[in-house]
CSV table of C-alpha atoms in Angstrom, one decimal:
chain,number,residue,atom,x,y,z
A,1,UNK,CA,-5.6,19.4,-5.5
A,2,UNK,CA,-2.9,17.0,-6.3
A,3,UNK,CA,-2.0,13.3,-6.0
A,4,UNK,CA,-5.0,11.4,-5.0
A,5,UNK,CA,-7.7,12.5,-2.4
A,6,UNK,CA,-10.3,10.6,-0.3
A,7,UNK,CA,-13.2,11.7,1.3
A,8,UNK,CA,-14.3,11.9,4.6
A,9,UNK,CA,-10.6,11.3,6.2
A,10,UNK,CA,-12.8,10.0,9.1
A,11,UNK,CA,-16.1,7.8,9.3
A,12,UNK,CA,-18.3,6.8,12.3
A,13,UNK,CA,-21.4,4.5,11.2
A,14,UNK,CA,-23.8,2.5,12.8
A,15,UNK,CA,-24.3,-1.2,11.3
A,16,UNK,CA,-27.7,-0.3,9.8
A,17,UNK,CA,-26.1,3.1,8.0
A,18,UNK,CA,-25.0,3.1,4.2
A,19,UNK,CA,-22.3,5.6,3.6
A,20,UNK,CA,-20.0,6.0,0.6
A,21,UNK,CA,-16.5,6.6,0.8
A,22,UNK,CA,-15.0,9.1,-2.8
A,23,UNK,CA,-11.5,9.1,-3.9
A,24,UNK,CA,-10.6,11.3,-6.6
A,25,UNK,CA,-6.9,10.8,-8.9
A,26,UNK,CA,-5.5,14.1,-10.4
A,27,UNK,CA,-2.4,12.3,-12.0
A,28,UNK,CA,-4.5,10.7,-15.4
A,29,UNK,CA,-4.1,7.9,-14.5
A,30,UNK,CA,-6.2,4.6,-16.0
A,31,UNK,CA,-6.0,2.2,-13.2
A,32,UNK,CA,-8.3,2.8,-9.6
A,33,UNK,CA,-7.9,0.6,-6.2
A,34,UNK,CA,-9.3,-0.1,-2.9
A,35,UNK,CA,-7.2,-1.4,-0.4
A,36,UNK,CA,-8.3,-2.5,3.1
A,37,UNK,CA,-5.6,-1.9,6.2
A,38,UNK,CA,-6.4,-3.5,9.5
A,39,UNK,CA,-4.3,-3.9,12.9
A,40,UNK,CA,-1.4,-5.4,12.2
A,41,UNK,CA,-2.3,-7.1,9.0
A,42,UNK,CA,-0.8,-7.1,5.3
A,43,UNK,CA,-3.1,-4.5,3.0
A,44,UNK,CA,-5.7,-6.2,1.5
A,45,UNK,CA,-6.7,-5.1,-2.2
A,46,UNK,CA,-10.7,-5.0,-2.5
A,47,UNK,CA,-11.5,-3.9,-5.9
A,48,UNK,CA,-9.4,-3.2,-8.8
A,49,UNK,CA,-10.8,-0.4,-11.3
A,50,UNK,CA,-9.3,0.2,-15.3
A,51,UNK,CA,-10.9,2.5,-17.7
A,52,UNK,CA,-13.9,2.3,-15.7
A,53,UNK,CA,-14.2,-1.3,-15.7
A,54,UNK,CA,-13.5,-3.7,-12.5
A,55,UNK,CA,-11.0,-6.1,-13.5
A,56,UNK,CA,-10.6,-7.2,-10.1
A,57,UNK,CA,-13.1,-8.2,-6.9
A,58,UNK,CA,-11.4,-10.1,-4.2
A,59,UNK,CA,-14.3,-12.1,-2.4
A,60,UNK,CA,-15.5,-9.1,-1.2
A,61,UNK,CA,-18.6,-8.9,1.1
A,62,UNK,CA,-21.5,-7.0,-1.2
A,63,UNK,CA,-22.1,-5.2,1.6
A,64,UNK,CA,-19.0,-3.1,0.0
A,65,UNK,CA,-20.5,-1.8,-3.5
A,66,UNK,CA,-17.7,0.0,-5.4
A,67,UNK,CA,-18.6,2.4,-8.9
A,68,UNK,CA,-16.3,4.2,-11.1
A,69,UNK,CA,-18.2,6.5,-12.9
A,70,UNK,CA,-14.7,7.9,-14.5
A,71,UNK,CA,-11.4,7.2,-14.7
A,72,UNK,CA,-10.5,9.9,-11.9
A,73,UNK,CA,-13.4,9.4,-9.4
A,74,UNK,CA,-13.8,6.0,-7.3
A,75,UNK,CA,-16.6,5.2,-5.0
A,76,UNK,CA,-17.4,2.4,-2.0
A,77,UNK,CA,-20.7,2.1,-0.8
A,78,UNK,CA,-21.4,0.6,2.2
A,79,UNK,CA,-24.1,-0.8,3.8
A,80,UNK,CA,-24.9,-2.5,6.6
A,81,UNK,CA,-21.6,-3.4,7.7
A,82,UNK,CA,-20.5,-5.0,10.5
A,83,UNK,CA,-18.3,-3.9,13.4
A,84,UNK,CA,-14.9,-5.9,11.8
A,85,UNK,CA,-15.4,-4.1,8.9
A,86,UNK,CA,-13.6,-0.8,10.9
A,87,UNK,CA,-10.1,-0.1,9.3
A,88,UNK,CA,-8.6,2.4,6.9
A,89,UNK,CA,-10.0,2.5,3.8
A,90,UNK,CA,-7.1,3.4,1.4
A,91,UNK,CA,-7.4,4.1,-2.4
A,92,UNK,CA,-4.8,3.8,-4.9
A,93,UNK,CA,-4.4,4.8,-8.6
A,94,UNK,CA,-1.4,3.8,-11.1
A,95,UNK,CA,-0.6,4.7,-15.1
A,96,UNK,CA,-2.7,1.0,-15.9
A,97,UNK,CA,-3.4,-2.2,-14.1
A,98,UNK,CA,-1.8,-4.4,-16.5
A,99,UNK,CA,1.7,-3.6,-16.0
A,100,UNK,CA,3.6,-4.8,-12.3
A,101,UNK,CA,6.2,-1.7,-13.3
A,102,UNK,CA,3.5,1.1,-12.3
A,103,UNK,CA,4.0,2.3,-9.1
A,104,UNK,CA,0.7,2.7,-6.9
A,105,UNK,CA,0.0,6.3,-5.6
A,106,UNK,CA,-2.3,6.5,-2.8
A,107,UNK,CA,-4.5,8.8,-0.7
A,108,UNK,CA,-4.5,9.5,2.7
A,109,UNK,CA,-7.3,6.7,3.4
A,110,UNK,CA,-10.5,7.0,5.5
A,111,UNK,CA,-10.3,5.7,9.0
A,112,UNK,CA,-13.8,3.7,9.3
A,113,UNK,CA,-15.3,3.0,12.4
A,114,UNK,CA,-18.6,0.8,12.6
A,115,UNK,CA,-20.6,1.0,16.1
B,1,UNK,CA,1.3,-18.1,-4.1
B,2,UNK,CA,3.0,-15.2,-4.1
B,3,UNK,CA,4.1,-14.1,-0.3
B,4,UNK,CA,5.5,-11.1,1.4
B,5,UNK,CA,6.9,-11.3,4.9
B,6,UNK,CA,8.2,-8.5,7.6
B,7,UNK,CA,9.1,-10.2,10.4
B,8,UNK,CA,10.1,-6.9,12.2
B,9,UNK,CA,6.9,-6.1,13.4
B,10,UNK,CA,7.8,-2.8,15.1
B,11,UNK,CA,11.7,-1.6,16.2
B,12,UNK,CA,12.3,1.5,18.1
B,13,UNK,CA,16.1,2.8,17.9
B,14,UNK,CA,18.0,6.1,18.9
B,15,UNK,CA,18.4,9.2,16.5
B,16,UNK,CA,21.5,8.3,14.6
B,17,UNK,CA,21.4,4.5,14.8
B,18,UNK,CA,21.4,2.7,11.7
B,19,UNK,CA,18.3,0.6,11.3
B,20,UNK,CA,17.9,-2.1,8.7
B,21,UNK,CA,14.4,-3.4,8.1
B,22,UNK,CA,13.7,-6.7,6.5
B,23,UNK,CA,11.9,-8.2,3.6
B,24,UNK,CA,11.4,-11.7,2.1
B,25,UNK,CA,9.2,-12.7,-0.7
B,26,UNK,CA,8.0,-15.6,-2.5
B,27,UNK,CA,6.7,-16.1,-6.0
B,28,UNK,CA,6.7,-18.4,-8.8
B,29,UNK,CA,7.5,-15.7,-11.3
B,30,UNK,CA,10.5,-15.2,-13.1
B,31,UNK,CA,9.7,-11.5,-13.9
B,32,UNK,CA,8.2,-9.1,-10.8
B,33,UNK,CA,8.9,-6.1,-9.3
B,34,UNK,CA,9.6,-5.0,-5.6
B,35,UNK,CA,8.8,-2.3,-3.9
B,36,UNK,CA,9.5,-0.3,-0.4
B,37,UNK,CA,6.2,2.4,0.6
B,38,UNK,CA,6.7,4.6,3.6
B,39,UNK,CA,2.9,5.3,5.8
B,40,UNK,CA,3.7,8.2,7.9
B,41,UNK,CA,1.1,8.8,10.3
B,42,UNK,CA,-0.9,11.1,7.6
B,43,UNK,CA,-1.9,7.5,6.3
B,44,UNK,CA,-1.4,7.9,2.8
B,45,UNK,CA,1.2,5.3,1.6
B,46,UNK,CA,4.5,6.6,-0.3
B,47,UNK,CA,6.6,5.2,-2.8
B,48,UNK,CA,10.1,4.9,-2.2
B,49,UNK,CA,12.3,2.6,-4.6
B,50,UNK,CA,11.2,0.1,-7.4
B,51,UNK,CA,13.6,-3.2,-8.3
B,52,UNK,CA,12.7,-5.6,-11.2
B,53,UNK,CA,14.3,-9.1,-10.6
B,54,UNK,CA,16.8,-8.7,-13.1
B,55,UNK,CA,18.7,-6.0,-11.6
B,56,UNK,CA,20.3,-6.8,-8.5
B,57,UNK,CA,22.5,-3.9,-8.1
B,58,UNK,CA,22.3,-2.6,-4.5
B,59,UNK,CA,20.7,1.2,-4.7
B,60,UNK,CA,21.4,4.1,-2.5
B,61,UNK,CA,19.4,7.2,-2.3
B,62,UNK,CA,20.4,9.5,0.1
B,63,UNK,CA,20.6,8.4,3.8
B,64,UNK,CA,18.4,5.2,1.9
B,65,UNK,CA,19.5,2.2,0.5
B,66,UNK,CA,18.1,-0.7,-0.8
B,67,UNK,CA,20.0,-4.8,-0.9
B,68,UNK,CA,18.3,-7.1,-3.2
B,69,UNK,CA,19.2,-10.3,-2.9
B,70,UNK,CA,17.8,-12.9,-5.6
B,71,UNK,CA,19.3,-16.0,-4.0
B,72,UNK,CA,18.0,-15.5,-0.7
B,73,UNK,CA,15.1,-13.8,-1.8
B,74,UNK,CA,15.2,-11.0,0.7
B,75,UNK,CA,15.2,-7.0,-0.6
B,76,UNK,CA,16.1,-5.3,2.4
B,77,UNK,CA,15.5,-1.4,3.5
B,78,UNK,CA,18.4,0.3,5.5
B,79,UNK,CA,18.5,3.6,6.8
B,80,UNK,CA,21.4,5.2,8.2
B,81,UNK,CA,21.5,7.9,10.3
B,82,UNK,CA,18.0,7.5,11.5
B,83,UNK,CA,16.1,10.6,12.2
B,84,UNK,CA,12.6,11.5,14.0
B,85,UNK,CA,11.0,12.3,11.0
B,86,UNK,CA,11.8,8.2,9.3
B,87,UNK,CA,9.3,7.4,12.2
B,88,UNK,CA,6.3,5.3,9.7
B,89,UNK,CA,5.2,2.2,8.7
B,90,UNK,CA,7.5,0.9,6.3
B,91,UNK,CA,5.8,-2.0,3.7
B,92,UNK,CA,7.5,-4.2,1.4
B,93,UNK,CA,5.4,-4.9,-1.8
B,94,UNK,CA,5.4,-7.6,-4.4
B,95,UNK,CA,4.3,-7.8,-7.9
B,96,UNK,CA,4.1,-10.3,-10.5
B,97,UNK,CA,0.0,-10.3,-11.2
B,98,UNK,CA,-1.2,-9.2,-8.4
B,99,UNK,CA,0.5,-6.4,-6.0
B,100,UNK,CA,1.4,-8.3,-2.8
B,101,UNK,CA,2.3,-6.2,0.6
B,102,UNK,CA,3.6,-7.7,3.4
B,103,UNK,CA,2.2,-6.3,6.6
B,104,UNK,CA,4.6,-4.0,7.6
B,105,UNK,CA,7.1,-2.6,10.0
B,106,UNK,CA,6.7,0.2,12.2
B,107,UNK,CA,9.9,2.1,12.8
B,108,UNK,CA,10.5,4.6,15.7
B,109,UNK,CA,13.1,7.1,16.3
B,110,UNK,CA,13.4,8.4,19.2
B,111,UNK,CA,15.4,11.9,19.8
């Protein structure tokens, strides 16, 4: 595998499910991110990940609950979301968070629908 | 604040045309970078040219090229000779602190 992955590429949940959505980096990189795309609407970055730690949480819902066990692997748990919440889910990585130089790679997102 | 806006929402033109799509940004920075990202319909987002805002030289990569303009505050995307496969989502991105994306315009080229 190369670049960064995401896992499942599609999602159907009802509101009362909790699923997680995985990404996974291959490019050693230090820096992790979850982005929101809706409809018509500029990204929205959720949760910002470096070394592990979250630097950044945007007022997001708890019902998303991000971990990053390692520097390649990021997580977003979800539970008991609600039907708005459907968009694709896309995750990012870059060399470090610190720097506005690094370019942000991204996966191939998860398209999240919630009945 | 810092503030990206695409007013193009979506343009359609004819193989061939030249199509230029637009980008204007605000900050209170003095030092930030721009950035053009392509979304195909594969989703994932892909990056296609870096500026800093001390280098205003125009850039051209290919059938690509890139106008930054500091006093108007616009870095704008043209592609000439448009083909079917430049047929995405085309974002313009900001970054001082935070990365910044405007919300993007989808481009279609028809055969």
């Amino acid at each position: 595998e190369t670049g960064v992955t995401q896992t499942p590429r599609h999602l159907v949940m009802g509101m009362t499910n909790k699923k997680s959505l995985k990404c996974e980096q291959h490019l050693g990189h230090n820096a992790m991110y979850w982005y929101k795309q809706s409809a018509k609407k500029p990204l929205e970055l959720m949760f910002v990940y470096s070394l592990e730690e979250r630097v950044e949480n945007n007022s997001v819902p708890s019902r998303f609950s991000p971990e990053c066990p390692n520097s390649s692997h990021l997580f977003l748990h979800l539970h008991t979301l609600q039907p708005e919440d459907s968009a694709l889910y896309l995750c990012a990585s870059s060399q470090d968070a610190g720097s506005a130089y690094n370019e942000q790679f991204f996966g191939p997102g998860t398209r999240l629908t919630v009945l | 604040a810092q503030k990206v806006t695409q007013a193009q929402t979506e343009i359609s033109v004819v193989e061939k045309e030249d199509v230029t799509l637009d980008c204007v940004y605000e900050t209170r920075d003095t030092t930030y970078y721009l950035f053009w990202y392509k979304q195909p319909p594969s989703g994932e987002l892909v990056f296609l040219i870096r500026r800093n805002s001390f280098d205003e030289q125009n850039e051209i990569s290919g059938r690509y090229s890139w106008n930054f303009q500091k006093s108007t505050s616009s870095f704008n995307f043209t592609i000439t000779a448009s083909q079917v496969v430049d047929s995405a989502v085309y974002f313009c991105a900001l970054r001082g602190g935070d990365m910044r994306f405007g919300a993007g315009t989808r481009l279609t080229v028809k055969p």
